[in-house]
Tab-separated table of C-alpha atoms in Angstrom:
chain	number	residue	atom	x	y	z
A	203	MET	CA	-0.163	0.118	-0.032
A	204	THR	CA	0.726	3.704	0.033
A	205	ALA	CA	3.939	4.370	2.185
A	206	THR	CA	3.683	6.120	5.010
A	207	LYS	CA	7.336	7.571	4.927
A	208	VAL	CA	7.722	11.233	4.212
A	209	SER	CA	11.131	12.309	4.245
A	210	THR	CA	14.740	10.937	4.262
A	211	ARG	CA	17.954	12.001	5.623
A	212	ILE	CA	20.681	11.775	3.214
A	213	SER	CA	23.644	11.506	4.320
A	214	ARG	CA	27.566	11.339	2.666
A	215	ARG	CA	28.315	8.145	4.338
A	216	ALA	CA	25.207	6.526	3.138
A	217	PHE	CA	26.211	7.809	-0.377
A	218	ALA	CA	29.665	6.495	-0.044
A	219	LYS	CA	28.420	2.909	1.183
A	220	ALA	CA	25.891	2.833	-1.862
A	221	GLY	CA	28.886	3.937	-4.115
A	222	LEU	CA	30.800	0.615	-3.037
A	223	ALA	CA	27.685	-1.307	-3.435
A	224	ALA	CA	27.300	-0.475	-7.192
A	225	ALA	CA	31.021	-1.161	-7.510
A	226	ALA	CA	30.484	-4.472	-6.548
A	227	LEU	CA	27.556	-5.136	-8.479
A	228	GLY	CA	28.398	-3.140	-11.561
A	229	THR	CA	26.053	-0.091	-12.776
A	230	ALA	CA	22.318	-0.340	-13.116
A	231	GLY	CA	21.537	0.118	-17.107
A	232	LEU	CA	20.911	2.449	-19.626
A	233	TYR	CA	22.828	0.427	-21.527
A	234	PRO	CA	21.741	-1.641	-24.932
A	235	ARG	CA	20.817	-5.528	-24.006
A	236	PRO	CA	23.031	-7.705	-26.368
A	237	GLY	CA	21.066	-9.332	-29.291
A	238	GLY	CA	22.193	-7.282	-32.363
A	239	ALA	CA	21.981	-3.880	-33.817
A	240	GLN	CA	18.046	-4.030	-34.212
A	241	ALA	CA	17.441	-4.756	-30.713
A	242	LYS	CA	18.470	-1.545	-28.844
A	243	THR	CA	16.743	-2.307	-25.982
A	244	THR	CA	17.465	-0.271	-23.052
A	245	THR	CA	17.839	-1.410	-19.315
A	246	VAL	CA	16.117	1.479	-16.955
A	247	THR	CA	16.263	0.401	-13.090
A	248	MET	CA	14.027	2.242	-11.256
A	249	GLN	CA	14.778	2.320	-7.378
A	250	LEU	CA	11.820	2.930	-5.324
A	251	GLY	CA	12.002	4.545	-1.790
A	252	TRP	CA	9.621	2.394	-0.831
A	253	LEU	CA	7.663	-1.256	-1.257
A	254	ALA	CA	5.945	-1.536	-4.523
A	255	GLY	CA	2.681	-1.503	-4.676
A	256	ASP	CA	-0.311	1.581	-5.889
A	257	ASN	CA	2.076	4.247	-6.292
A	258	GLN	CA	3.637	2.419	-8.948
A	259	ILE	CA	0.582	1.674	-10.762
A	260	GLY	CA	1.724	3.750	-13.777
A	261	GLU	CA	4.412	2.151	-14.172
A	262	VAL	CA	3.330	-1.315	-13.673
A	263	VAL	CA	0.196	-0.410	-16.360
A	264	ALA	CA	3.301	0.978	-18.759
A	265	LYS	CA	4.963	-2.366	-18.952
A	266	GLN	CA	2.129	-4.489	-18.739
A	267	MET	CA	0.596	-2.915	-21.902
A	268	GLY	CA	3.619	-2.625	-23.707
A	269	TYR	CA	4.478	1.287	-23.803
A	270	PHE	CA	7.882	0.663	-22.187
A	271	GLU	CA	8.732	-1.859	-24.797
A	272	ALA	CA	6.944	0.424	-27.926
A	273	GLU	CA	9.954	2.968	-26.407
A	274	LYS	CA	12.248	0.213	-26.449
A	275	ILE	CA	13.039	0.672	-22.603
A	276	GLU	CA	12.974	-2.951	-20.328
A	277	LEU	CA	11.900	-1.547	-17.145
A	278	VAL	CA	13.575	-3.079	-13.912
A	279	ILE	CA	11.551	-1.434	-10.630
A	280	ASN	CA	13.376	-2.140	-7.445
A	281	PRO	CA	11.529	-1.880	-4.435
A	282	GLY	CA	12.708	0.062	-1.353
A	283	GLY	CA	12.282	-0.104	2.416
A	284	PRO	CA	12.994	0.821	5.916
A	285	ASN	CA	16.824	0.204	5.650
A	286	ILE	CA	17.288	1.355	2.162
A	287	ASP	CA	18.600	4.863	1.169
A	288	GLY	CA	17.079	5.051	-2.547
A	289	VAL	CA	18.786	8.352	-3.318
A	290	ALA	CA	21.779	7.377	-2.603
A	291	ILE	CA	21.397	4.063	-4.433
A	292	VAL	CA	20.677	6.313	-7.412
A	293	ALA	CA	23.363	8.735	-6.815
A	294	SER	CA	25.915	6.039	-6.714
A	295	GLY	CA	25.093	4.665	-10.045
A	296	LYS	CA	23.373	1.658	-8.883
A	297	ALA	CA	19.888	2.466	-10.508
A	298	ASP	CA	19.333	4.807	-13.278
A	299	ILE	CA	16.024	6.488	-11.901
A	300	GLY	CA	14.282	6.920	-8.692
A	301	GLN	CA	10.825	7.790	-6.852
A	302	VAL	CA	10.742	8.857	-3.306
A	303	SER	CA	7.716	9.165	-1.212
A	304	SER	CA	8.068	13.137	-0.458
A	305	SER	CA	9.950	16.314	-2.012
A	306	PRO	CA	12.312	17.191	1.182
A	307	SER	CA	14.598	13.964	0.358
A	308	LEU	CA	15.552	15.611	-3.033
A	309	MET	CA	15.825	19.147	-1.204
A	310	LEU	CA	18.312	17.455	1.677
A	311	ALA	CA	20.237	15.546	-0.795
A	312	ALA	CA	21.118	18.795	-3.377
A	313	SER	CA	21.797	20.418	-0.028
A	314	GLN	CA	24.439	17.939	0.548
A	315	GLN	CA	26.056	18.615	-2.838
A	316	ILE	CA	24.763	14.745	-3.673
A	317	PRO	CA	24.046	15.344	-7.353
A	318	VAL	CA	19.994	14.525	-8.011
A	319	GLN	CA	17.763	16.301	-9.791
A	320	CYS	CA	13.811	15.968	-9.682
A	321	PHE	CA	12.408	15.574	-13.525
A	322	ALA	CA	8.653	14.784	-12.906
A	323	VAL	CA	6.378	14.695	-9.875
A	324	GLY	CA	3.603	12.132	-9.549
A	325	CYS	CA	1.154	13.815	-6.866
A	326	GLN	CA	0.514	17.337	-7.588
A	327	GLN	CA	-0.651	17.863	-4.021
A	328	HIS	CA	1.069	15.577	-0.938
A	329	PRO	CA	-1.450	13.573	0.320
A	330	TYR	CA	-0.251	14.182	3.736
A	331	SER	CA	-2.799	15.073	6.612
A	332	PHE	CA	-3.540	15.543	10.188
A	333	LEU	CA	-6.850	13.330	10.767
A	334	SER	CA	-9.222	13.587	14.006
A	335	LEU	CA	-12.209	12.081	14.845
A	336	LYS	CA	-15.355	14.074	14.320
A	337	LYS	CA	-16.193	14.364	18.087
A	338	ASN	CA	-12.880	16.210	18.570
A	339	PRO	CA	-12.339	17.463	15.271
A	340	VAL	CA	-9.142	19.362	14.231
A	341	ARG	CA	-10.222	21.642	11.159
A	342	THR	CA	-7.488	24.191	11.690
A	343	PRO	CA	-3.714	24.206	12.577
A	344	GLN	CA	-4.804	26.677	15.758
A	345	ASP	CA	-7.132	23.947	16.790
A	346	LEU	CA	-3.723	21.793	17.243
A	347	VAL	CA	-3.374	23.496	20.876
A	348	GLY	CA	-3.648	21.631	23.594
A	349	LYS	CA	-3.667	18.428	21.334
A	350	LYS	CA	-1.708	15.039	21.413
A	351	VAL	CA	-0.826	14.512	17.931
A	352	GLY	CA	0.501	11.103	17.102
A	353	VAL	CA	3.128	11.625	14.258
A	354	GLN	CA	5.955	9.276	12.953
A	355	ALA	CA	9.414	10.053	13.506
A	356	THR	CA	9.790	10.941	10.193
A	357	GLY	CA	7.051	13.228	9.839
A	358	LYS	CA	7.929	15.162	13.063
A	359	ILE	CA	9.279	18.018	10.882
A	360	LEU	CA	6.417	18.241	8.701
A	361	LEU	CA	4.641	19.110	11.714
A	362	SER	CA	7.117	21.640	12.913
A	363	ALA	CA	6.848	23.135	9.050
A	364	LEU	CA	2.993	23.457	9.808
A	365	LEU	CA	2.925	24.913	13.129
A	366	ARG	CA	5.405	27.555	12.076
A	367	LYS	CA	3.676	28.610	8.786
A	368	ASN	CA	0.556	29.035	11.150
A	369	ASN	CA	2.045	30.829	13.993
A	370	VAL	CA	1.445	27.805	16.449
A	371	PRO	CA	3.965	27.881	19.210
A	372	GLU	CA	5.484	24.197	19.509
A	373	ASP	CA	5.469	23.736	23.224
A	374	LYS	CA	1.366	24.281	22.909
A	375	VAL	CA	1.224	20.959	21.263
A	376	GLU	CA	2.104	17.356	22.519
A	377	VAL	CA	3.807	15.247	20.083
A	378	VAL	CA	3.615	11.417	20.616
A	379	VAL	CA	5.623	9.200	18.072
A	380	VAL	CA	3.233	6.755	16.406
A	381	GLY	CA	3.720	3.702	13.920
A	382	ALA	CA	1.729	3.554	10.672
A	383	ASP	CA	-1.476	1.703	12.626
A	384	MET	CA	-4.313	4.361	13.213
A	385	THR	CA	-5.774	2.484	15.821
A	386	PRO	CA	-4.345	5.125	18.693
A	387	LEU	CA	-6.739	7.771	17.205
A	388	VAL	CA	-9.944	5.600	17.440
A	389	THR	CA	-8.997	4.372	21.342
A	390	GLY	CA	-7.872	7.960	22.542
A	391	GLN	CA	-4.325	7.740	22.907
A	392	VAL	CA	-4.121	10.822	21.034
A	393	ASP	CA	-6.379	13.317	19.528
A	394	VAL	CA	-4.553	13.193	16.141
A	395	PHE	CA	-2.948	10.937	13.820
A	396	THR	CA	-0.637	11.890	10.640
A	397	GLY	CA	-0.987	9.918	7.423
A	398	TRP	CA	-1.370	9.733	3.793
A	399	LEU	CA	-5.203	9.868	2.347
A	400	THR	CA	-3.973	7.680	0.000
A	401	ASN	CA	-3.200	5.085	2.410
A	402	THR	CA	-6.540	3.651	2.375
A	403	THR	CA	-5.941	0.379	4.012
A	404	ALA	CA	-4.863	2.059	7.145
A	405	MET	CA	-7.750	4.386	7.406
A	406	ARG	CA	-10.338	1.537	7.346
A	407	VAL	CA	-10.249	1.915	10.930
A	408	LEU	CA	-11.689	5.118	11.202
A	409	GLY	CA	-14.836	4.344	8.921
A	410	ASP	CA	-15.929	7.740	8.209
A	411	ASP	CA	-15.965	9.024	11.442
A	412	TYR	CA	-12.918	11.508	10.786
A	413	VAL	CA	-11.914	14.823	9.806
A	414	ALA	CA	-9.076	15.585	7.655
A	415	MET	CA	-6.676	18.442	7.413
A	416	ARG	CA	-4.213	18.549	4.654
A	417	LEU	CA	-0.557	19.884	4.574
A	418	TRP	CA	-1.255	21.340	1.476
A	419	ASP	CA	-4.102	23.445	2.342
A	420	ASN	CA	-2.556	24.932	5.231
A	421	GLY	CA	0.291	26.386	3.855
A	422	VAL	CA	3.008	23.475	3.458
A	423	GLN	CA	3.118	22.773	-0.061
A	424	LEU	CA	5.053	19.600	-0.610
A	425	TYR	CA	5.229	17.157	-3.298
A	426	GLY	CA	4.582	13.563	-3.300
A	427	LEU	CA	6.096	11.037	-5.314
A	428	PRO	CA	8.766	12.863	-6.748
A	429	TYR	CA	10.893	10.974	-10.028
A	430	TYR	CA	14.617	11.621	-10.305
A	431	ALA	CA	17.903	10.787	-11.832
A	432	THR	CA	21.721	12.053	-11.362
A	433	GLN	CA	22.633	15.246	-13.240
A	434	ASP	CA	25.049	12.835	-15.158
A	435	THR	CA	22.426	10.579	-16.229
A	436	LEU	CA	20.405	13.606	-17.284
A	437	ALA	CA	23.124	14.942	-19.130
A	438	LYS	CA	24.182	11.649	-20.988
A	439	ASN	CA	21.235	9.659	-20.995
A	440	LEU	CA	18.431	12.339	-21.216
A	441	ASP	CA	16.739	10.600	-24.218
A	442	ALA	CA	16.025	7.833	-21.959
A	443	VAL	CA	14.860	9.511	-19.532
A	444	ILE	CA	12.558	11.262	-22.116
A	445	ALA	CA	11.264	7.579	-23.332
A	446	PHE	CA	10.738	6.539	-19.855
A	447	THR	CA	8.413	9.657	-19.280
A	448	ARG	CA	6.490	9.301	-22.128
A	449	ALA	CA	5.646	5.688	-21.452
A	450	ALA	CA	4.921	6.092	-17.598
A	451	SER	CA	2.443	9.093	-18.617
A	452	LYS	CA	0.404	6.684	-20.603
A	453	GLY	CA	0.666	4.051	-18.286
A	454	TRP	CA	-0.732	6.732	-15.253
A	455	ALA	CA	-3.410	8.184	-17.741
A	456	TYR	CA	-4.705	4.590	-18.350
A	457	ALA	CA	-5.033	4.005	-14.613
A	458	TYR	CA	-6.845	7.285	-14.381
A	459	GLU	CA	-9.851	6.173	-17.111
A	460	ASN	CA	-9.402	2.749	-16.478
A	461	PRO	CA	-8.680	2.030	-12.675
A	462	GLU	CA	-10.108	-1.290	-12.403
A	463	LYS	CA	-8.503	-2.755	-14.966
A	464	ALA	CA	-5.198	-0.909	-14.073
A	465	VAL	CA	-5.414	-2.648	-10.643
A	466	ASP	CA	-5.652	-6.078	-12.385
A	467	LEU	CA	-2.591	-5.202	-13.932
A	468	LEU	CA	-0.799	-4.017	-10.870
A	469	ILE	CA	-2.072	-7.657	-8.981
A	470	LYS	CA	-0.587	-9.222	-11.893
A	471	GLU	CA	2.459	-8.096	-11.080
A	472	TYR	CA	2.469	-8.153	-7.281
A	473	PRO	CA	-0.042	-10.838	-6.451
A	474	ASN	CA	0.314	-10.409	-2.436
A	475	LEU	CA	-2.335	-7.192	-3.079
A	476	VAL	CA	-5.775	-7.085	-2.302
A	477	ARG	CA	-7.968	-6.274	-5.281
A	478	ALA	CA	-10.786	-4.527	-3.215
A	479	ASP	CA	-8.151	-2.644	-1.162
A	480	GLU	CA	-6.442	-1.244	-4.152
A	481	ILE	CA	-9.468	-0.194	-6.394
A	482	VAL	CA	-10.146	2.141	-3.598
A	483	ALA	CA	-6.762	3.104	-2.972
A	484	VAL	CA	-6.066	4.028	-6.689
A	485	LYS	CA	-9.139	5.930	-7.005
A	486	THR	CA	-7.834	8.372	-4.107
A	487	LEU	CA	-4.311	8.067	-5.365
A	488	ASN	CA	-5.733	9.557	-8.758
A	489	THR	CA	-7.397	12.397	-7.568
A	490	TYR	CA	-3.816	13.478	-6.669
A	491	VAL	CA	-1.750	12.452	-9.703
A	492	PHE	CA	-4.204	14.294	-12.013
A	493	GLN	CA	-5.441	17.614	-10.833
A	494	ALA	CA	-6.109	21.197	-12.482
A	495	THR	CA	-2.420	21.537	-13.311
A	496	THR	CA	-1.818	18.320	-15.265
A	497	LYS	CA	-4.707	19.562	-17.238
A	498	ALA	CA	-2.883	22.327	-18.048
A	499	GLY	CA	0.500	21.030	-17.971
A	500	GLY	CA	0.084	17.133	-18.588
A	501	TRP	CA	1.007	14.390	-16.033
A	502	GLY	CA	4.254	14.828	-14.313
A	503	THR	CA	4.138	18.508	-14.420
A	504	PHE	CA	5.275	20.713	-11.279
A	505	SER	CA	5.682	24.471	-10.400
A	506	PRO	CA	9.464	26.043	-10.133
A	507	GLU	CA	7.888	28.255	-7.581
A	508	VAL	CA	6.303	25.920	-5.303
A	509	TRP	CA	9.651	24.325	-5.402
A	510	GLN	CA	10.895	27.518	-4.409
A	511	GLY	CA	8.853	27.762	-1.178
A	512	GLN	CA	9.772	24.156	-0.507
A	513	ILE	CA	13.359	24.851	0.114
A	514	ASP	CA	12.639	28.509	1.754
A	515	LEU	CA	10.362	27.025	4.351
A	516	TYR	CA	12.913	24.202	5.209
A	517	ASP	CA	15.779	26.720	5.391
A	518	GLN	CA	13.606	28.933	7.917
A	519	LEU	CA	13.371	25.589	9.759
A	520	LYS	CA	16.977	24.995	9.886
A	521	GLN	CA	16.948	21.408	7.887
A	522	PHE	CA	19.670	21.975	5.561
A	523	ARG	CA	22.989	21.124	7.192
A	524	ALA	CA	25.354	22.813	5.101
A	525	ALA	CA	23.537	25.888	2.752
A	526	ALA	CA	20.017	25.987	1.134
A	527	PRO	CA	20.121	24.402	-2.345
A	528	LYS	CA	19.775	26.336	-5.465
A	529	LEU	CA	16.416	25.732	-7.068
A	530	ALA	CA	18.209	24.667	-10.230
A	531	ASP	CA	20.407	21.893	-8.163
A	532	VAL	CA	16.831	20.276	-6.808
A	533	ILE	CA	14.877	20.253	-10.420
A	534	THR	CA	15.028	20.323	-13.955
A	535	THR	CA	12.618	20.925	-16.480
A	536	ALA	CA	14.370	19.374	-19.500
A	537	VAL	CA	12.369	16.210	-19.464
A	538	LEU	CA	8.801	18.288	-19.145
A	539	ASP	CA	9.759	20.253	-21.671
A	540	ALA	CA	10.993	17.740	-24.190
A	541	THR	CA	7.598	15.570	-23.695
A	542	LYS	CA	5.254	18.362	-23.319
A	543	ASP	CA	3.232	17.525	-26.697
A	544	VAL	CA	2.982	13.851	-25.405
A	545	ARG	CA	2.180	13.986	-21.841
A	546	PRO	CA	-1.941	13.418	-20.961
A	547	LYS	CA	-3.567	16.651	-20.361
A	548	LEU	CA	-5.994	15.079	-17.501
A	549	GLY	CA	-7.494	16.320	-14.759
């Protein structure tokens, strides 16, 4: 199901460790497969920040429907997990491109001179939200005063960002570190629980008895599921990244227009998933992937202004160990520009 991890600290040590692994195992791909000049199929390895699931439904559909094959790409999806530093793996050259849960990971990497850049985003608005029960609702950041807020360790910075952005003193809010299970909210151990609105399986315990206060609606505008590659890959193998984006965008469009058929293709790839759960989750996810911005700019589009706002906010929160990164070190519009006429405009 959808990842609950929100941000990842990228360390130079993790980068170096991943580099040693890459040297031992060989680089990932972006090279033609053997078999003659006519084949010229390029293997592209996509590293995830979390476990594979509905967040990758567009890529899975594109594989199953032959969209990548039409682009002469063989896509390999490598799952992430709690002990896997996906950004460091991509930066080391062990994988060609990556998808991470949230945009701050790429800003933090750039601030430490790890040369990765976002070239497209999955979710136009981050689904991260603060959930409360209707009998004790939290509808505004000011309503958090005096409340116990259950937050995952990786999401504590998002609570700080929300409070700072809305002038709410942090010492007026009690923080309780929790896992992914939302039962503490139901049992009254906490007044508020944080999570992705796309994580419909975890939210099932709440039924319809909840109020959602979205991070995006209250001034902290982050992107979910950004795609990224190293500056070296984007310079030397831009055509392959463009081809990946063309194929992936078609897969996501199919999932938007045919969610149930797309889920069947997803389960064919990952049989451990539950069809009924995934249909609900994908229909919710689609509302974040395709919005007015994608109707105008196509799947995967993003705003440099939104990215700069993220950088400025994290700088104010003193989250960068070194200097705040420059916008040009965090994002590139080269891929979006090259595919502007073919990426589906839906929303």
